[in-house]
Structures are given as C-alpha cells and as structure tokens.
Amino acid sequence: MEDKKGVMGGGYFRPEEKPFIDKMSDLLLKAQTMYTPQLTDFLNLREQTILNNLINKYDDLFVHYFGGYDNAERVRGIIAPDYFVPKDSDYDVSMYEIRYPEKFANLHHGQILGSLTGSGIDRDRFGDIITDGENWQFFVFKSMSDYIEEQVKKIGPFKVHLMEKDFQDLLLPRDESTDETINVQSLRLDTIIATVYDLSRQNAKALVDHGKVQINWAVNKNASSFITITDTLSVRGFGRIRINDIMGRSKNNKYILFVNVIKK
C-alpha cells in the first residue's frame, strides 16, 4: 500500500475530465457525511492526480492507494476518514498469471489488453499488466474473478489458462522505459510527440489527426491540446510518453520537461 495524497502536481483540469471529477466528488461527500470508506475503480496516474487535488480540500479525509504491488501505475483508492487504516484485502484486487504455450507463443501487452477489454471488462476494472520478459500477470477486481476465468480462454490466437495467484508470487516487472529531459517550444500535443520521437511537426500532427494518439487512454484528435503533469500520451506504433514534471523554462524560453518514455 502506498499513500500518495498531495505528492503529484497538476491542477489543470480538462472539460472531458468533468464526469470523473463529479464521480470522485460524490465519493468524497459520501465518505465525509457517512463516515464510511469509499472504494474507487482502478485509476490511472492522471486520475490519481485529480483525486489528490480534490481531497486536499477535505481536512478530515485521506486517500490510500493499492494496485497489487509497490509502485503500481494503475491503483484502486480508498477514500476514508483520516483514522481509517485499510488492509490489502479491502481493495478487492486479485492477481492472475497467464499460462500459455511459451515455446510457440510470444504474448504482448496489447494482445492481453485487447483480450481483457474484448471479453467485456471495462478498462477501469483491471489494473497493471506486468511481465518479467517471459511470464505475464495482471490485476483485476476480485469480485470479477469468476467472470474473467470463464470469459478469457484465448489471447490473440493462443489458448491460455488463467491462474489466480497470491501477491507473494508477484513477478519482478521488467521496466523498458527510460527517463529523459526534453526542451519544447510549447506544451502542445504534437510538439511533444515530435520532440520525443524525432518527427516533424507535420508528421506528429498527422498521427493525432488520424486518431493514433491517446491522452490518458482516450483518443485525442486535437494536435493543439495542452499537455500537463502526469499526462500519459500513447502513440500507436511509437510508444508511450509520461509527463513526470514541468521544470520551468530554459534560457531560450523553452519548456523543460522530465518525461518517461517507452519506445517500441
């Protein structure tokens, strides 16, 4: 379990984030008026940032996070009075290992994600998908265990068997990302993509225009969208960019960004 209240910045909210803000505001009000813990869905980094900003307005509430392992990216939150101390079991999270014919198959993150969502499971119902380079595990609502065991029999063209495992059997996740510091003229979506992946602005804009770019796992076709701290940009065919920090301006007045990059 990790407490993250107030450790992530980013007070800028987009209009499309209002439904999530309203949903979290309702949970905060319930926790405060009913004095009972409120459990969220799995939240991505951006959603955690929004919740952290909202809960800072409540002196008597705290949010605790858990995603199955330390430093999980997607986590469930428990919003509760500040005296409440949750147990791991309170988060209703199960961990599954994927058994598959390793000699004949080579699974990928996208295949697993596609199979889970294709089985009718909403993205906010399952957490991280991790690998040590050979084996794969993922996290999901414990309350959906029976459903997922029944529905997910294949990933891509390969037959698989899902085995529920204890958290003590966690794989050591392989991190293929790199931290980089970049300088950009503006915080536009296409500018950042062009800089990280060494593309022309025109080519970066074309990727956005053709629906190949997501901001926080939602397709965004506006190349001039403003990017902020904790945003995650997914660029089909190129990889993923997470904005960890905006560190000010350089001498030539460019924004200095600290980013985490996965290149495919």
PDB file of C-alpha atoms in Angstrom:
ATOM      1  CA  MET A   1       0.000   0.000   0.000  1.00  0.00           C
ATOM      2  CA  GLU A   2       1.230   3.480  -0.807  1.00  0.00           C
ATOM      3  CA  ASP A   3      -0.125   6.828   0.334  1.00  0.00           C
ATOM      4  CA  LYS A   4       0.113   9.375  -2.448  1.00  0.00           C
ATOM      5  CA  LYS A   5      -2.039  12.242  -1.257  1.00  0.00           C
ATOM      6  CA  GLY A   6      -0.546  15.502  -2.368  1.00  0.00           C
ATOM      7  CA  VAL A   7       2.626  14.072  -3.903  1.00  0.00           C
ATOM      8  CA  MET A   8       1.647  14.686  -7.529  1.00  0.00           C
ATOM      9  CA  GLY A   9       1.046  18.063  -9.045  1.00  0.00           C
ATOM     10  CA  GLY A  10      -1.178  19.284 -11.853  1.00  0.00           C
ATOM     11  CA  GLY A  11      -4.149  21.483 -11.002  1.00  0.00           C
ATOM     12  CA  TYR A  12      -5.284  21.903 -14.617  1.00  0.00           C
ATOM     13  CA  PHE A  13      -8.479  20.012 -15.490  1.00  0.00           C
ATOM     14  CA  ARG A  14      -9.858  19.372 -18.976  1.00  0.00           C
ATOM     15  CA  PRO A  15     -13.571  19.658 -19.810  1.00  0.00           C
ATOM     16  CA  GLU A  16     -13.698  15.924 -20.658  1.00  0.00           C
ATOM     17  CA  GLU A  17     -12.476  15.128 -17.146  1.00  0.00           C
ATOM     18  CA  LYS A  18     -15.599  16.618 -15.534  1.00  0.00           C
ATOM     19  CA  PRO A  19     -17.532  13.298 -15.328  1.00  0.00           C
ATOM     20  CA  PHE A  20     -14.648  11.746 -13.406  1.00  0.00           C
ATOM     21  CA  ILE A  21     -14.367  14.817 -11.153  1.00  0.00           C
ATOM     22  CA  ASP A  22     -18.104  14.610 -10.427  1.00  0.00           C
ATOM     23  CA  LYS A  23     -17.829  10.890  -9.634  1.00  0.00           C
ATOM     24  CA  MET A  24     -14.938  11.423  -7.218  1.00  0.00           C
ATOM     25  CA  SER A  25     -16.701  14.403  -5.628  1.00  0.00           C
ATOM     26  CA  ASP A  26     -19.686  12.158  -4.886  1.00  0.00           C
ATOM     27  CA  LEU A  27     -17.417   9.563  -3.217  1.00  0.00           C
ATOM     28  CA  LEU A  28     -15.720  12.269  -1.164  1.00  0.00           C
ATOM     29  CA  LEU A  29     -19.073  13.582   0.031  1.00  0.00           C
ATOM     30  CA  LYS A  30     -20.238  10.067   0.965  1.00  0.00           C
ATOM     31  CA  ALA A  31     -17.030   9.385   2.900  1.00  0.00           C
ATOM     32  CA  GLN A  32     -17.388  12.652   4.784  1.00  0.00           C
ATOM     33  CA  THR A  33     -21.104  12.503   5.590  1.00  0.00           C
ATOM     34  CA  MET A  34     -21.431   8.735   6.189  1.00  0.00           C
ATOM     35  CA  TYR A  35     -18.027   8.204   7.849  1.00  0.00           C
ATOM     36  CA  THR A  36     -17.518   5.063   5.747  1.00  0.00           C
ATOM     37  CA  PRO A  37     -14.651   4.182   3.366  1.00  0.00           C
ATOM     38  CA  GLN A  38     -15.364   4.549  -0.351  1.00  0.00           C
ATOM     39  CA  LEU A  39     -13.560   2.337  -2.883  1.00  0.00           C
ATOM     40  CA  THR A  40     -12.711   3.630  -6.374  1.00  0.00           C
ATOM     41  CA  ASP A  41     -12.186   1.763  -9.625  1.00  0.00           C
ATOM     42  CA  PHE A  42      -8.629   1.321 -10.901  1.00  0.00           C
ATOM     43  CA  LEU A  43      -7.266   4.818 -11.529  1.00  0.00           C
ATOM     44  CA  ASN A  44      -4.527   5.820 -13.930  1.00  0.00           C
ATOM     45  CA  LEU A  45      -1.879   8.364 -12.946  1.00  0.00           C
ATOM     46  CA  ARG A  46      -3.867  11.311 -14.229  1.00  0.00           C
ATOM     47  CA  GLU A  47      -6.965  10.253 -12.325  1.00  0.00           C
ATOM     48  CA  GLN A  48      -4.905   9.828  -9.158  1.00  0.00           C
ATOM     49  CA  THR A  49      -3.661  13.395  -9.606  1.00  0.00           C
ATOM     50  CA  ILE A  50      -7.207  14.713  -9.941  1.00  0.00           C
ATOM     51  CA  LEU A  51      -8.364  12.819  -6.840  1.00  0.00           C
ATOM     52  CA  ASN A  52      -5.356  14.074  -4.861  1.00  0.00           C
ATOM     53  CA  ASN A  53      -6.246  17.652  -5.781  1.00  0.00           C
ATOM     54  CA  LEU A  54      -9.883  17.171  -4.813  1.00  0.00           C
ATOM     55  CA  ILE A  55      -9.211  15.503  -1.473  1.00  0.00           C
ATOM     56  CA  ASN A  56      -6.852  18.268  -0.368  1.00  0.00           C
ATOM     57  CA  LYS A  57      -9.991  20.346   0.217  1.00  0.00           C
ATOM     58  CA  TYR A  58     -11.115  17.918   2.948  1.00  0.00           C
ATOM     59  CA  ASP A  59      -9.139  18.167   6.195  1.00  0.00           C
ATOM     60  CA  ASP A  60     -10.688  15.024   7.686  1.00  0.00           C
ATOM     61  CA  LEU A  61     -10.325  12.675   4.699  1.00  0.00           C
ATOM     62  CA  PHE A  62      -7.391  10.721   3.291  1.00  0.00           C
ATOM     63  CA  VAL A  63      -6.917   8.524   0.230  1.00  0.00           C
ATOM     64  CA  HIS A  64      -4.926   5.281   0.288  1.00  0.00           C
ATOM     65  CA  TYR A  65      -3.850   3.500  -2.913  1.00  0.00           C
ATOM     66  CA  PHE A  66      -3.109  -0.110  -3.793  1.00  0.00           C
ATOM     67  CA  GLY A  67      -2.605  -1.818  -7.148  1.00  0.00           C
ATOM     68  CA  GLY A  68      -1.314  -5.221  -6.097  1.00  0.00           C
ATOM     69  CA  TYR A  69       2.336  -4.274  -5.666  1.00  0.00           C
ATOM     70  CA  ASP A  70       4.557  -1.336  -4.735  1.00  0.00           C
ATOM     71  CA  ASN A  71       4.770   1.401  -7.381  1.00  0.00           C
ATOM     72  CA  ALA A  72       1.872   0.037  -9.410  1.00  0.00           C
ATOM     73  CA  GLU A  73       0.795   2.509 -12.069  1.00  0.00           C
ATOM     74  CA  ARG A  74      -2.927   1.707 -12.012  1.00  0.00           C
ATOM     75  CA  VAL A  75      -4.327   1.524  -8.487  1.00  0.00           C
ATOM     76  CA  ARG A  76      -7.579   1.443  -6.565  1.00  0.00           C
ATOM     77  CA  GLY A  77      -8.167   4.132  -3.985  1.00  0.00           C
ATOM     78  CA  ILE A  78      -9.919   4.006  -0.638  1.00  0.00           C
ATOM     79  CA  ILE A  79     -11.268   7.392   0.440  1.00  0.00           C
ATOM     80  CA  ALA A  80     -11.808   7.329   4.171  1.00  0.00           C
ATOM     81  CA  PRO A  81     -11.705   9.342   7.421  1.00  0.00           C
ATOM     82  CA  ASP A  82      -8.107  10.004   8.379  1.00  0.00           C
ATOM     83  CA  TYR A  83      -8.169   7.488  11.254  1.00  0.00           C
ATOM     84  CA  PHE A  84      -9.002   4.537   8.952  1.00  0.00           C
ATOM     85  CA  VAL A  85      -6.143   2.124   8.134  1.00  0.00           C
ATOM     86  CA  PRO A  86      -7.025  -0.225   5.249  1.00  0.00           C
ATOM     87  CA  LYS A  87      -5.791  -3.780   4.708  1.00  0.00           C
ATOM     88  CA  ASP A  88      -4.779  -5.078   1.288  1.00  0.00           C
ATOM     89  CA  SER A  89      -7.925  -7.232   1.229  1.00  0.00           C
ATOM     90  CA  ASP A  90     -10.089  -4.085   1.500  1.00  0.00           C
ATOM     91  CA  TYR A  91      -9.153  -3.118  -2.072  1.00  0.00           C
ATOM     92  CA  ASP A  92     -10.893  -6.126  -3.705  1.00  0.00           C
ATOM     93  CA  VAL A  93      -7.914  -6.848  -6.008  1.00  0.00           C
ATOM     94  CA  SER A  94      -6.919 -10.245  -7.420  1.00  0.00           C
ATOM     95  CA  MET A  95      -3.748 -11.143  -9.312  1.00  0.00           C
ATOM     96  CA  TYR A  96      -3.784 -13.583 -12.221  1.00  0.00           C
ATOM     97  CA  GLU A  97      -0.939 -15.302 -14.015  1.00  0.00           C
ATOM     98  CA  ILE A  98      -1.372 -16.213 -17.664  1.00  0.00           C
ATOM     99  CA  ARG A  99      -0.357 -19.760 -18.570  1.00  0.00           C
ATOM    100  CA  TYR A 100       0.274 -20.153 -22.291  1.00  0.00           C
ATOM    101  CA  PRO A 101       2.379 -22.331 -24.677  1.00  0.00           C
ATOM    102  CA  GLU A 102       5.641 -20.418 -24.209  1.00  0.00           C
ATOM    103  CA  LYS A 103       7.530 -22.459 -26.823  1.00  0.00           C
ATOM    104  CA  PHE A 104       5.088 -21.459 -29.541  1.00  0.00           C
ATOM    105  CA  ALA A 105       3.660 -18.137 -28.383  1.00  0.00           C
ATOM    106  CA  ASN A 106       5.029 -14.676 -27.714  1.00  0.00           C
ATOM    107  CA  LEU A 107       2.487 -12.579 -25.856  1.00  0.00           C
ATOM    108  CA  HIS A 108       2.411  -8.779 -25.969  1.00  0.00           C
ATOM    109  CA  HIS A 109       0.869  -6.190 -23.671  1.00  0.00           C
ATOM    110  CA  GLY A 110      -1.514  -5.036 -26.412  1.00  0.00           C
ATOM    111  CA  GLN A 111      -2.784  -8.569 -27.020  1.00  0.00           C
ATOM    112  CA  ILE A 112      -3.569  -9.083 -23.348  1.00  0.00           C
ATOM    113  CA  LEU A 113      -5.214  -5.674 -23.025  1.00  0.00           C
ATOM    114  CA  GLY A 114      -7.301  -6.359 -26.128  1.00  0.00           C
ATOM    115  CA  SER A 115      -8.429  -9.763 -24.875  1.00  0.00           C
ATOM    116  CA  LEU A 116      -9.481  -8.385 -21.495  1.00  0.00           C
ATOM    117  CA  THR A 117     -11.443  -5.464 -22.919  1.00  0.00           C
ATOM    118  CA  GLY A 118     -12.811  -7.685 -25.699  1.00  0.00           C
ATOM    119  CA  SER A 119     -14.296 -10.012 -23.109  1.00  0.00           C
ATOM    120  CA  GLY A 120     -16.498  -7.173 -21.907  1.00  0.00           C
ATOM    121  CA  ILE A 121     -14.390  -5.954 -18.988  1.00  0.00           C
ATOM    122  CA  ASP A 122     -14.208  -2.176 -18.712  1.00  0.00           C
ATOM    123  CA  ARG A 123     -10.679  -0.734 -18.535  1.00  0.00           C
ATOM    124  CA  ASP A 124     -11.291   0.674 -15.069  1.00  0.00           C
ATOM    125  CA  ARG A 125     -11.985  -2.851 -13.758  1.00  0.00           C
ATOM    126  CA  PHE A 126      -8.424  -4.105 -14.146  1.00  0.00           C
ATOM    127  CA  GLY A 127      -5.030  -2.700 -13.264  1.00  0.00           C
ATOM    128  CA  ASP A 128      -1.460  -3.169 -14.442  1.00  0.00           C
ATOM    129  CA  ILE A 129      -0.360  -5.858 -16.882  1.00  0.00           C
ATOM    130  CA  ILE A 130       3.213  -6.836 -16.000  1.00  0.00           C
ATOM    131  CA  THR A 131       5.911  -9.156 -17.321  1.00  0.00           C
ATOM    132  CA  ASP A 132       9.379 -10.307 -16.350  1.00  0.00           C
ATOM    133  CA  GLY A 133      10.150 -10.846 -20.038  1.00  0.00           C
ATOM    134  CA  GLU A 134       8.608 -14.298 -20.242  1.00  0.00           C
ATOM    135  CA  ASN A 135       5.728 -14.648 -17.793  1.00  0.00           C
ATOM    136  CA  TRP A 136       2.714 -12.330 -17.540  1.00  0.00           C
ATOM    137  CA  GLN A 137       0.427 -11.260 -14.708  1.00  0.00           C
ATOM    138  CA  PHE A 138      -2.422  -8.764 -14.371  1.00  0.00           C
ATOM    139  CA  PHE A 139      -4.663  -7.323 -11.645  1.00  0.00           C
ATOM    140  CA  VAL A 140      -8.446  -7.183 -11.650  1.00  0.00           C
ATOM    141  CA  PHE A 141     -11.433  -6.686  -9.339  1.00  0.00           C
ATOM    142  CA  LYS A 142     -11.645  -9.748  -7.079  1.00  0.00           C
ATOM    143  CA  SER A 143     -15.407  -9.602  -7.464  1.00  0.00           C
ATOM    144  CA  MET A 144     -14.945 -10.339 -11.189  1.00  0.00           C
ATOM    145  CA  SER A 145     -12.798 -13.453 -10.707  1.00  0.00           C
ATOM    146  CA  ASP A 146     -15.452 -15.971 -11.774  1.00  0.00           C
ATOM    147  CA  TYR A 147     -16.384 -13.921 -14.821  1.00  0.00           C
ATOM    148  CA  ILE A 148     -12.841 -13.440 -16.052  1.00  0.00           C
ATOM    149  CA  GLU A 149     -11.930 -17.115 -15.611  1.00  0.00           C
ATOM    150  CA  GLU A 150     -14.958 -18.060 -17.677  1.00  0.00           C
ATOM    151  CA  GLN A 151     -14.562 -15.442 -20.420  1.00  0.00           C
ATOM    152  CA  VAL A 152     -10.825 -15.243 -21.111  1.00  0.00           C
ATOM    153  CA  LYS A 153      -9.768 -18.508 -22.771  1.00  0.00           C
ATOM    154  CA  LYS A 154      -7.657 -17.103 -25.602  1.00  0.00           C
ATOM    155  CA  ILE A 155      -5.234 -14.224 -26.051  1.00  0.00           C
ATOM    156  CA  GLY A 156      -4.628 -13.491 -29.693  1.00  0.00           C
ATOM    157  CA  PRO A 157      -4.608 -16.875 -31.473  1.00  0.00           C
ATOM    158  CA  PHE A 158      -3.316 -18.736 -28.400  1.00  0.00           C
ATOM    159  CA  LYS A 159      -5.283 -20.724 -25.843  1.00  0.00           C
ATOM    160  CA  VAL A 160      -4.477 -19.624 -22.300  1.00  0.00           C
ATOM    161  CA  HIS A 161      -5.286 -20.627 -18.746  1.00  0.00           C
ATOM    162  CA  LEU A 162      -5.643 -18.015 -16.018  1.00  0.00           C
ATOM    163  CA  MET A 163      -4.400 -18.909 -12.545  1.00  0.00           C
ATOM    164  CA  GLU A 164      -5.198 -16.736  -9.541  1.00  0.00           C
ATOM    165  CA  LYS A 165      -2.016 -16.189  -7.529  1.00  0.00           C
ATOM    166  CA  ASP A 166      -1.103 -14.725  -4.155  1.00  0.00           C
ATOM    167  CA  PHE A 167       0.585 -11.337  -4.116  1.00  0.00           C
ATOM    168  CA  GLN A 168       3.696 -13.036  -2.709  1.00  0.00           C
ATOM    169  CA  ASP A 169       4.061 -14.757  -6.114  1.00  0.00           C
ATOM    170  CA  LEU A 170       4.457 -11.412  -7.882  1.00  0.00           C
ATOM    171  CA  LEU A 171       6.807 -11.316 -10.843  1.00  0.00           C
ATOM    172  CA  LEU A 172       9.686  -8.859 -10.844  1.00  0.00           C
ATOM    173  CA  PRO A 173       8.339  -6.463 -13.503  1.00  0.00           C
ATOM    174  CA  ARG A 174      10.713  -5.583 -16.331  1.00  0.00           C
ATOM    175  CA  ASP A 175      10.961  -1.839 -16.894  1.00  0.00           C
ATOM    176  CA  GLU A 176      11.686  -0.998 -20.536  1.00  0.00           C
ATOM    177  CA  SER A 177      11.202   2.728 -20.109  1.00  0.00           C
ATOM    178  CA  THR A 178      13.797   5.492 -19.931  1.00  0.00           C
ATOM    179  CA  ASP A 179      13.735   8.869 -18.194  1.00  0.00           C
ATOM    180  CA  GLU A 180      14.578  11.824 -20.413  1.00  0.00           C
ATOM    181  CA  THR A 181      14.737  15.610 -20.144  1.00  0.00           C
ATOM    182  CA  ILE A 182      13.472  17.432 -23.223  1.00  0.00           C
ATOM    183  CA  ASN A 183      13.084  21.094 -24.229  1.00  0.00           C
ATOM    184  CA  VAL A 184       9.979  22.062 -26.182  1.00  0.00           C
ATOM    185  CA  GLN A 185       8.763  25.339 -27.666  1.00  0.00           C
ATOM    186  CA  SER A 186       5.232  24.772 -26.390  1.00  0.00           C
ATOM    187  CA  LEU A 187       3.161  22.257 -24.417  1.00  0.00           C
ATOM    188  CA  ARG A 188       1.127  21.293 -27.485  1.00  0.00           C
ATOM    189  CA  LEU A 189       0.466  17.606 -28.022  1.00  0.00           C
ATOM    190  CA  ASP A 190       2.065  17.472 -31.474  1.00  0.00           C
ATOM    191  CA  THR A 191       5.151  19.409 -30.321  1.00  0.00           C
ATOM    192  CA  ILE A 192       5.918  16.938 -27.553  1.00  0.00           C
ATOM    193  CA  ILE A 193       5.388  13.890 -29.776  1.00  0.00           C
ATOM    194  CA  ALA A 194       7.613  15.372 -32.475  1.00  0.00           C
ATOM    195  CA  THR A 195      10.393  16.112 -29.984  1.00  0.00           C
ATOM    196  CA  VAL A 196      10.391  12.743 -28.211  1.00  0.00           C
ATOM    197  CA  TYR A 197      10.185  10.598 -31.335  1.00  0.00           C
ATOM    198  CA  ASP A 198      12.253  12.896 -33.576  1.00  0.00           C
ATOM    199  CA  LEU A 199       9.446  13.593 -36.035  1.00  0.00           C
ATOM    200  CA  SER A 200       8.476  16.682 -37.962  1.00  0.00           C
ATOM    201  CA  ARG A 201       5.598  18.685 -36.509  1.00  0.00           C
ATOM    202  CA  GLN A 202       3.644  17.870 -39.674  1.00  0.00           C
ATOM    203  CA  ASN A 203       4.076  14.105 -39.188  1.00  0.00           C
ATOM    204  CA  ALA A 204       3.259  14.341 -35.487  1.00  0.00           C
ATOM    205  CA  LYS A 205       0.101  16.314 -36.280  1.00  0.00           C
ATOM    206  CA  ALA A 206      -0.901  13.707 -38.864  1.00  0.00           C
ATOM    207  CA  LEU A 207      -0.695  10.968 -36.208  1.00  0.00           C
ATOM    208  CA  VAL A 208      -3.013  12.994 -33.988  1.00  0.00           C
ATOM    209  CA  ASP A 209      -5.401  13.860 -36.832  1.00  0.00           C
ATOM    210  CA  HIS A 210      -5.726  10.180 -37.782  1.00  0.00           C
ATOM    211  CA  GLY A 211      -6.685   9.101 -34.266  1.00  0.00           C
ATOM    212  CA  LYS A 212      -3.414   7.344 -33.472  1.00  0.00           C
ATOM    213  CA  VAL A 213      -2.717   9.299 -30.284  1.00  0.00           C
ATOM    214  CA  GLN A 214      -4.315   8.978 -26.861  1.00  0.00           C
ATOM    215  CA  ILE A 215      -4.103  11.274 -23.863  1.00  0.00           C
ATOM    216  CA  ASN A 216      -4.655   9.280 -20.685  1.00  0.00           C
ATOM    217  CA  TRP A 217      -6.038   6.329 -22.662  1.00  0.00           C
ATOM    218  CA  ALA A 218      -8.622   8.369 -24.561  1.00  0.00           C
ATOM    219  CA  VAL A 219      -8.210   9.155 -28.270  1.00  0.00           C
ATOM    220  CA  ASN A 220      -7.475  12.843 -28.845  1.00  0.00           C
ATOM    221  CA  LYS A 221      -7.541  14.341 -32.345  1.00  0.00           C
ATOM    222  CA  ASN A 222      -6.684  17.909 -31.323  1.00  0.00           C
ATOM    223  CA  ALA A 223      -2.975  18.491 -32.053  1.00  0.00           C
ATOM    224  CA  SER A 224      -3.019  21.759 -30.100  1.00  0.00           C
ATOM    225  CA  SER A 225      -4.233  20.115 -26.885  1.00  0.00           C
ATOM    226  CA  PHE A 226      -2.436  21.393 -23.809  1.00  0.00           C
ATOM    227  CA  ILE A 227      -0.324  18.764 -22.008  1.00  0.00           C
ATOM    228  CA  THR A 228       0.235  18.883 -18.261  1.00  0.00           C
ATOM    229  CA  ILE A 229       1.961  16.992 -15.431  1.00  0.00           C
ATOM    230  CA  THR A 230       1.074  13.257 -15.102  1.00  0.00           C
ATOM    231  CA  ASP A 231      -0.477  13.089 -18.568  1.00  0.00           C
ATOM    232  CA  THR A 232       0.281   9.874 -20.419  1.00  0.00           C
ATOM    233  CA  LEU A 233       0.498  10.031 -24.210  1.00  0.00           C
ATOM    234  CA  SER A 234       0.149   6.806 -26.191  1.00  0.00           C
ATOM    235  CA  VAL A 235       1.296   6.978 -29.814  1.00  0.00           C
ATOM    236  CA  ARG A 236       0.373   3.958 -31.923  1.00  0.00           C
ATOM    237  CA  GLY A 237       3.452   2.404 -33.493  1.00  0.00           C
ATOM    238  CA  PHE A 238       5.874   4.544 -31.476  1.00  0.00           C
ATOM    239  CA  GLY A 239       5.281   4.001 -27.758  1.00  0.00           C
ATOM    240  CA  ARG A 240       4.250   5.921 -24.684  1.00  0.00           C
ATOM    241  CA  ILE A 241       5.263   9.201 -23.035  1.00  0.00           C
ATOM    242  CA  ARG A 242       4.501  10.102 -19.428  1.00  0.00           C
ATOM    243  CA  ILE A 243       4.926  13.715 -18.326  1.00  0.00           C
ATOM    244  CA  ASN A 244       6.541  13.450 -14.886  1.00  0.00           C
ATOM    245  CA  ASP A 245       7.380  17.109 -14.356  1.00  0.00           C
ATOM    246  CA  ILE A 246       7.429  20.529 -15.994  1.00  0.00           C
ATOM    247  CA  MET A 247      10.602  22.051 -14.590  1.00  0.00           C
ATOM    248  CA  GLY A 248      10.318  25.622 -15.834  1.00  0.00           C
ATOM    249  CA  ARG A 249      11.889  27.426 -18.785  1.00  0.00           C
ATOM    250  CA  SER A 250      15.336  27.289 -20.355  1.00  0.00           C
ATOM    251  CA  LYS A 251      17.479  30.321 -21.199  1.00  0.00           C
ATOM    252  CA  ASN A 252      15.973  30.386 -24.682  1.00  0.00           C
ATOM    253  CA  ASN A 253      12.475  30.275 -23.147  1.00  0.00           C
ATOM    254  CA  LYS A 254      11.647  26.644 -23.969  1.00  0.00           C
ATOM    255  CA  TYR A 255       9.732  24.457 -21.537  1.00  0.00           C
ATOM    256  CA  ILE A 256      11.897  21.874 -19.768  1.00  0.00           C
ATOM    257  CA  LEU A 257      10.047  18.575 -19.328  1.00  0.00           C
ATOM    258  CA  PHE A 258      11.074  15.485 -17.404  1.00  0.00           C
ATOM    259  CA  VAL A 259       9.440  12.547 -19.198  1.00  0.00           C
ATOM    260  CA  ASN A 260       9.350   8.768 -19.039  1.00  0.00           C
ATOM    261  CA  VAL A 261       9.435   7.168 -22.484  1.00  0.00           C
ATOM    262  CA  ILE A 262       8.731   3.721 -23.856  1.00  0.00           C
ATOM    263  CA  LYS A 263       9.789   3.316 -27.462  1.00  0.00           C
ATOM    264  CA  LYS A 264       8.535   0.382 -29.486  1.00  0.00           C
TER     265      LYS A 264
END
